[in-house]
Short mmCIF file of C-alpha atoms in Angstrom, two decimals:
data_model
loop_
_atom_site.label_atom_id
_atom_site.label_comp_id
_atom_site.label_asym_id
_atom_site.label_seq_id
_atom_site.Cartn_x
_atom_site.Cartn_y
_atom_site.Cartn_z
CA UNK A 1 -0.14 0.00 0.08
CA UNK A 2 1.60 3.24 -0.60
CA UNK A 3 1.63 6.56 0.42
CA UNK A 4 -1.18 9.07 -0.94
CA UNK A 5 -3.79 10.62 1.36
CA UNK A 6 -5.97 12.98 -0.24
CA UNK A 7 -9.99 13.51 -0.53
CA UNK A 8 -9.44 11.07 -4.15
CA UNK A 9 -7.95 8.49 -2.52
CA UNK A 10 -9.97 7.52 1.05
CA UNK A 11 -12.32 4.97 -0.70
CA UNK A 12 -13.59 1.81 0.52
CA UNK A 13 -10.59 -0.31 -1.03
CA UNK A 14 -8.07 2.07 1.14
CA UNK A 15 -10.20 1.77 4.17
CA UNK A 16 -10.13 -1.99 4.42
CA UNK A 17 -7.04 -1.96 3.80
CA UNK A 18 -5.97 -0.29 6.36
CA UNK A 19 -8.30 -1.93 8.74
CA UNK A 20 -6.88 -5.44 8.14
CA UNK A 21 -3.51 -3.41 8.22
CA UNK A 22 -4.12 -1.54 11.64
CA UNK A 23 -7.39 -3.24 13.58
CA UNK A 24 -9.08 -1.04 16.12
CA UNK A 25 -7.38 -2.40 19.81
CA UNK A 26 -8.50 -0.59 22.78
CA UNK A 27 -5.41 -2.87 24.37
CA UNK A 28 -3.09 -0.08 22.55
CA UNK A 29 -4.47 2.65 25.29
CA UNK A 30 -1.70 3.89 27.36
CA UNK A 31 -1.49 7.20 29.06
CA UNK A 32 1.06 8.61 31.44
CA UNK A 33 2.91 11.40 33.16
CA UNK A 34 2.65 14.39 31.76
CA UNK A 35 0.42 13.60 28.91
CA UNK A 36 -2.16 11.61 31.85
CA UNK A 37 -2.07 15.14 33.86
CA UNK A 38 -2.84 17.02 30.46
CA UNK A 39 -5.76 14.76 29.53
CA UNK A 40 -6.79 15.15 33.37
CA UNK A 41 -7.02 18.57 33.43
CA UNK A 42 -8.52 19.50 30.35
CA UNK A 43 -11.85 15.95 30.35
CA UNK A 44 -12.16 17.03 33.64
CA UNK A 45 -12.34 13.17 34.24
CA UNK A 46 -10.08 12.49 37.39
CA UNK A 47 -10.74 8.42 37.57
CA UNK A 48 -7.76 7.00 35.07
CA UNK A 49 -10.33 3.89 34.69
CA UNK A 50 -13.33 6.58 33.38
CA UNK A 51 -10.84 8.64 31.21
CA UNK A 52 -9.24 5.27 29.63
CA UNK A 53 -13.03 4.70 29.11
CA UNK A 54 -13.77 7.74 27.76
CA UNK A 55 -10.89 7.94 25.17
CA UNK A 56 -11.71 4.61 23.78
CA UNK A 57 -15.00 5.59 22.96
CA UNK A 58 -14.07 9.02 21.22
CA UNK A 59 -10.81 6.90 19.08
CA UNK A 60 -13.60 4.10 18.12
CA UNK A 61 -15.31 6.87 16.57
CA UNK A 62 -12.81 8.59 15.17
CA UNK A 63 -11.66 5.44 13.65
CA UNK A 64 -15.16 4.66 11.84
CA UNK A 65 -14.18 7.98 10.36
CA UNK A 66 -11.12 7.09 8.55
CA UNK A 67 -9.03 4.23 10.14
CA UNK A 68 -5.30 6.30 10.56
CA UNK A 69 -3.01 4.15 11.79
CA UNK A 70 -2.62 7.27 14.32
CA UNK A 71 -5.87 6.81 15.89
CA UNK A 72 -5.67 3.36 15.61
CA UNK A 73 -2.23 3.45 18.05
CA UNK A 74 -3.84 6.23 19.94
CA UNK A 75 -0.41 8.21 18.54
CA UNK A 76 -3.31 11.67 19.36
CA UNK A 77 -2.83 11.53 23.64
CA UNK A 78 0.85 11.74 22.72
CA UNK A 79 2.13 15.19 22.92
CA UNK A 80 3.76 15.94 19.86
CA UNK A 81 4.67 19.88 19.15
CA UNK A 82 5.16 20.70 22.77
CA UNK A 83 8.26 17.39 22.68
CA UNK A 84 9.20 19.77 19.25
CA UNK A 85 12.48 22.35 19.38
CA UNK A 86 11.12 25.43 18.68
CA UNK A 87 8.00 25.28 20.40
CA UNK A 88 8.90 27.73 23.05
CA UNK A 89 9.67 29.97 20.47
CA UNK A 90 5.47 29.62 19.36
CA UNK A 91 4.68 30.30 22.65
CA UNK A 92 6.59 33.16 21.93
CA UNK A 93 5.31 34.87 18.65
CA UNK A 94 1.53 34.37 20.65
CA UNK A 95 2.41 35.79 24.07
CA UNK A 96 4.77 39.14 22.79
CA UNK A 97 3.84 39.53 18.40
CA UNK A 98 0.08 41.46 18.69
CA UNK A 99 -2.29 39.52 16.28
CA UNK A 100 -0.29 36.13 15.53
CA UNK A 101 -2.15 33.83 14.29
CA UNK A 102 -1.25 30.00 14.91
CA UNK A 103 -2.52 27.32 12.02
CA UNK A 104 -2.10 23.95 13.08
CA UNK A 105 -2.57 21.82 9.42
CA UNK A 106 -3.83 17.62 9.41
CA UNK A 107 -4.69 18.63 13.24
CA UNK A 108 -7.57 15.34 13.88
CA UNK A 109 -8.90 16.18 17.69
CA UNK A 110 -6.80 19.81 17.58
CA UNK A 111 -4.93 18.12 20.80
CA UNK A 112 -1.76 20.05 20.22
CA UNK A 113 -3.06 23.47 19.67
CA UNK A 114 -5.17 22.12 22.44
CA UNK A 115 -1.68 22.00 24.73
CA UNK A 116 -0.73 25.49 22.92
CA UNK A 117 -3.32 27.27 24.57
CA UNK A 118 -3.04 26.32 27.53
CA UNK A 119 0.91 27.31 27.67
CA UNK A 120 -0.50 30.33 26.68
CA UNK A 121 -0.87 30.81 22.93
CA UNK A 122 -4.80 33.01 22.47
CA UNK A 123 -7.49 30.31 21.98
CA UNK A 124 -9.23 32.51 19.53
CA UNK A 125 -5.88 33.07 17.19
CA UNK A 126 -5.77 29.45 16.89
CA UNK A 127 -6.40 28.19 13.64
CA UNK A 128 -6.52 24.37 12.40
CA UNK A 129 -8.02 22.28 10.07
CA UNK A 130 -8.47 18.31 8.57
CA UNK A 131 -9.71 17.09 5.70
CA UNK A 132 -12.40 15.26 8.00
CA UNK A 133 -14.17 18.63 9.96
CA UNK A 134 -15.53 14.83 12.39
CA UNK A 135 -12.73 14.44 14.18
CA UNK A 136 -12.63 18.16 14.82
CA UNK A 137 -16.01 17.67 16.59
CA UNK A 138 -15.22 14.79 18.33
CA UNK A 139 -12.28 17.15 19.44
CA UNK A 140 -14.80 18.38 21.46
CA UNK A 141 -16.06 15.97 22.59
CA UNK A 142 -12.89 13.92 23.92
CA UNK A 143 -12.26 17.26 25.84
CA UNK A 144 -15.78 18.17 26.92
CA UNK A 145 -14.89 21.48 25.30
CA UNK A 146 -17.56 23.65 23.87
CA UNK A 147 -16.81 25.83 20.52
CA UNK A 148 -17.21 29.19 23.18
CA UNK A 149 -14.61 27.35 25.75
CA UNK A 150 -12.46 26.68 22.98
CA UNK A 151 -13.06 28.98 20.87
CA UNK A 152 -9.92 28.06 18.36
CA UNK A 153 -11.43 28.28 14.96
CA UNK A 154 -11.87 25.43 12.34
CA UNK A 155 -12.54 24.93 8.77
CA UNK A 156 -12.63 21.30 6.86
CA UNK A 157 -10.97 20.78 4.05
CA UNK A 158 -8.74 18.84 1.72
CA UNK A 159 -4.88 20.16 1.75
CA UNK A 160 -4.75 20.24 -2.15
CA UNK A 161 -7.76 21.39 -2.71
CA UNK A 162 -6.61 24.88 -4.66
CA UNK A 163 -10.15 26.69 -3.70
CA UNK A 164 -9.06 25.82 0.06
CA UNK A 165 -4.97 25.84 -0.05
CA UNK A 166 -4.04 27.66 -3.82
CA UNK A 167 -0.14 27.57 -3.84
CA UNK A 168 0.75 30.98 -3.96
CA UNK A 169 4.25 32.58 -3.43
CA UNK A 170 5.89 33.63 -0.51
CA UNK A 171 6.01 37.25 0.05
CA UNK A 172 9.43 39.28 1.42
CA UNK A 173 7.24 42.61 2.58
CA UNK A 174 4.74 42.22 5.03
CA UNK A 175 1.29 43.00 3.59
CA UNK A 176 0.01 46.02 3.96
CA UNK A 177 -3.99 44.77 4.27
CA UNK A 178 -5.09 43.52 7.92
CA UNK A 179 -5.13 39.93 8.54
CA UNK A 180 -8.78 38.90 7.93
CA UNK A 181 -10.87 37.92 11.22
CA UNK A 182 -10.14 33.85 11.93
CA UNK A 183 -14.51 33.44 11.88
CA UNK A 184 -14.76 34.81 8.84
CA UNK A 185 -13.10 32.83 6.75
CA UNK A 186 -13.56 29.88 4.43
CA UNK A 187 -10.60 28.63 3.34
CA UNK A 188 -7.31 29.18 4.53
CA UNK A 189 -6.41 31.40 1.00
CA UNK A 190 -6.90 34.49 2.49
CA UNK A 191 -4.20 33.74 5.34
CA UNK A 192 -1.21 33.90 2.38
CA UNK A 193 1.18 36.12 3.91
CA UNK A 194 -0.25 36.65 7.27
CA UNK A 195 1.08 33.08 9.64
CA UNK A 196 3.20 33.29 12.58
CA UNK A 197 3.72 29.52 13.09
CA UNK A 198 2.36 26.64 11.54
CA UNK A 199 2.59 23.09 12.85
CA UNK A 200 2.01 20.32 10.62
CA UNK A 201 3.25 16.68 12.47
CA UNK A 202 2.01 13.62 10.99
CA UNK A 203 1.19 15.08 8.07
CA UNK A 204 4.04 15.47 5.35
CA UNK A 205 4.76 11.75 5.12
CA UNK A 206 1.32 10.75 4.21
CA UNK A 207 1.66 12.44 0.51
CA UNK A 208 4.06 11.34 -2.62
CA UNK A 209 7.33 13.82 -3.42
CA UNK A 210 5.54 15.75 -5.46
CA UNK A 211 2.31 16.23 -3.62
CA UNK A 212 4.64 17.08 -0.44
CA UNK A 213 6.39 19.57 -2.62
CA UNK A 214 3.96 21.20 -3.79
CA UNK A 215 2.42 21.34 0.15
CA UNK A 216 5.39 23.13 0.91
CA UNK A 217 5.06 26.10 -1.03
CA UNK A 218 1.36 25.98 -0.14
CA UNK A 219 2.63 26.74 3.40
CA UNK A 220 5.03 28.45 2.63
CA UNK A 221 3.17 31.22 0.88
CA UNK A 222 0.55 31.29 4.48
CA UNK A 223 3.73 31.82 6.08
CA UNK A 224 4.48 35.65 7.38
CA UNK A 225 7.61 37.57 5.83
CA UNK A 226 8.20 38.72 9.74
CA UNK A 227 11.78 38.02 10.77
CA UNK A 228 10.58 34.39 13.52
CA UNK A 229 8.24 33.18 11.61
CA UNK A 230 8.23 29.67 11.61
CA UNK A 231 6.83 26.23 10.22
CA UNK A 232 7.13 23.28 12.68
CA UNK A 233 6.49 19.53 12.77
CA UNK A 234 8.17 15.59 12.58
CA UNK A 235 7.27 13.29 10.23
CA UNK A 236 8.67 9.77 8.82
CA UNK A 237 11.99 10.23 7.19
CA UNK A 238 14.99 9.04 6.93
CA UNK A 239 19.29 9.21 5.85
CA UNK A 240 18.42 8.86 2.59
CA UNK A 241 15.70 10.49 0.19
CA UNK A 242 13.72 7.87 -1.32
CA UNK A 243 10.38 5.77 -1.50
CA UNK A 244 10.35 3.44 1.43
CA UNK A 245 9.53 -0.06 1.30
CA UNK A 246 7.87 -0.54 5.66
CA UNK A 247 7.41 -4.53 6.16
CA UNK A 248 5.12 -5.12 9.13
CA UNK A 249 4.12 -7.97 10.61
CA UNK A 250 0.43 -7.21 11.54
CA UNK A 251 -1.82 -9.58 14.03
CA UNK A 252 -5.11 -10.17 12.21
CA UNK A 253 -8.34 -9.02 13.65
CA UNK A 254 -9.80 -12.25 15.81
CA UNK A 255 -12.42 -12.62 12.64
CA UNK A 256 -9.32 -12.45 10.51
CA UNK A 257 -9.56 -15.80 9.53
CA UNK A 258 -6.04 -15.44 6.75
CA UNK A 259 -4.25 -15.09 10.36
CA UNK A 260 -1.18 -13.34 10.81
CA UNK A 261 0.47 -11.84 8.09
CA UNK A 262 3.05 -8.97 6.85
CA UNK A 263 2.40 -6.14 4.66
CA UNK A 264 3.71 -3.64 3.26
CA UNK A 265 3.20 0.66 3.63
CA UNK A 266 5.37 2.08 1.31
CA UNK A 267 6.48 5.90 2.46
CA UNK A 268 7.92 9.04 0.40
CA UNK A 269 10.61 9.95 3.15
CA UNK A 270 13.12 12.75 2.52
CA UNK A 271 16.39 12.58 3.84
CA UNK A 272 17.61 15.95 6.26
CA UNK A 273 19.61 17.12 3.94
CA UNK A 274 16.59 16.71 0.87
CA UNK A 275 14.15 18.97 3.08
CA UNK A 276 16.49 21.47 4.13
CA UNK A 277 16.93 22.45 0.46
CA UNK A 278 13.30 21.44 -0.52
CA UNK A 279 12.44 24.87 1.87
CA UNK A 280 15.43 27.15 1.71
CA UNK A 281 15.90 27.82 -1.91
CA UNK A 282 13.12 26.21 -3.80
CA UNK A 283 10.05 26.94 -1.33
CA UNK A 284 11.90 30.44 0.29
CA UNK A 285 15.22 32.21 -1.40
CA UNK A 286 18.06 30.98 -0.92
CA UNK A 287 19.35 32.37 2.82
CA UNK A 288 16.07 34.00 4.15
CA UNK A 289 14.77 30.94 6.37
CA UNK A 290 16.66 28.98 8.65
CA UNK A 291 16.23 25.24 8.45
CA UNK A 292 16.72 22.90 10.98
CA UNK A 293 16.34 19.77 11.35
CA UNK A 294 16.96 16.58 13.83
CA UNK A 295 16.67 12.59 13.15
CA UNK A 296 15.58 11.15 16.14
CA UNK A 297 14.48 7.01 16.31
CA UNK A 298 11.58 6.03 17.32
CA UNK A 299 9.97 2.67 18.57
CA UNK A 300 6.56 1.53 17.08
CA UNK A 301 3.69 -0.58 16.97
CA UNK A 302 3.24 -3.30 19.82
CA UNK A 303 3.86 -7.16 20.23
CA UNK A 304 2.13 -7.67 16.81
CA UNK A 305 3.54 -5.21 15.05
CA UNK A 306 6.78 -3.49 15.69
CA UNK A 307 9.88 -1.77 14.57
CA UNK A 308 11.95 1.45 14.85
CA UNK A 309 11.26 4.36 12.94
CA UNK A 310 13.37 7.54 12.00
CA UNK A 311 11.01 11.00 12.59
CA UNK A 312 12.62 14.18 11.13
CA UNK A 313 12.44 16.85 13.66
CA UNK A 314 12.34 20.61 12.48
CA UNK A 315 11.14 23.81 11.87
CA UNK A 316 11.69 26.61 9.31
CA UNK A 317 12.07 30.19 10.21
CA UNK A 318 11.52 33.27 8.20
CA UNK A 319 15.06 35.23 9.08
#
């Protein structure tokens, strides 16, 4: 099964393949430490067994929307944005730059922007987007919030639909017109050149090389030209740029008569060098941004599906 996830590729065949590769399993739930404390504080559920039941129930609903592996393995309850280098600078933008906007692209439940809001980024200056609007609705259910108690803006849309996110060249001088009100938006396009910080984790690796390049150009066009404006994220990477076949030993669902099997997931992965070259010189003028990339090993899976993958953790900062 190859990467490339958008509105045109999410048909019944893709759902069936992912369901077989990543069957829903509530035993994969694990919440502890800072994440546990965060979920207790956000949901108001102190009893850990009740919290587990609540999270698993919402995850099951989200899996029925679309069976992304990150939902199957409960990756959404693990911090991503707060663990990245540059997070403190992102928070500083929200606290010190007047009207600074934070965009979370491919937001799912919106966990990461909720962390940012809890840490001081003004919630009314946050906008989130995902292909599936149901995920944002389930985010309110997960965190027991309402649009009034958590007033971040959400816009559903396909990142490859020009009506939602068109490719525009980066600007190098501040815009003269004011930033549009987030509540009035129906797409991301009016925000070209206005966004102070963009978060994109577990997102780029869903797509092939051409799509990743288009997405980088599209996000680059959204970014404010003011120094310190940044794009930050993490996703699967490799030491050598190219398509990588990730063979997984997959434990079959109980009703699957075929039993356990090995299935392959093809991902296009950038290397640290190719990722830097994409942003510094292709998306942006050479020398106009600082690109920082760190390669991190991450264990994935459980007893039925194990392995180690490489993650690129990165920031692109305008100078």
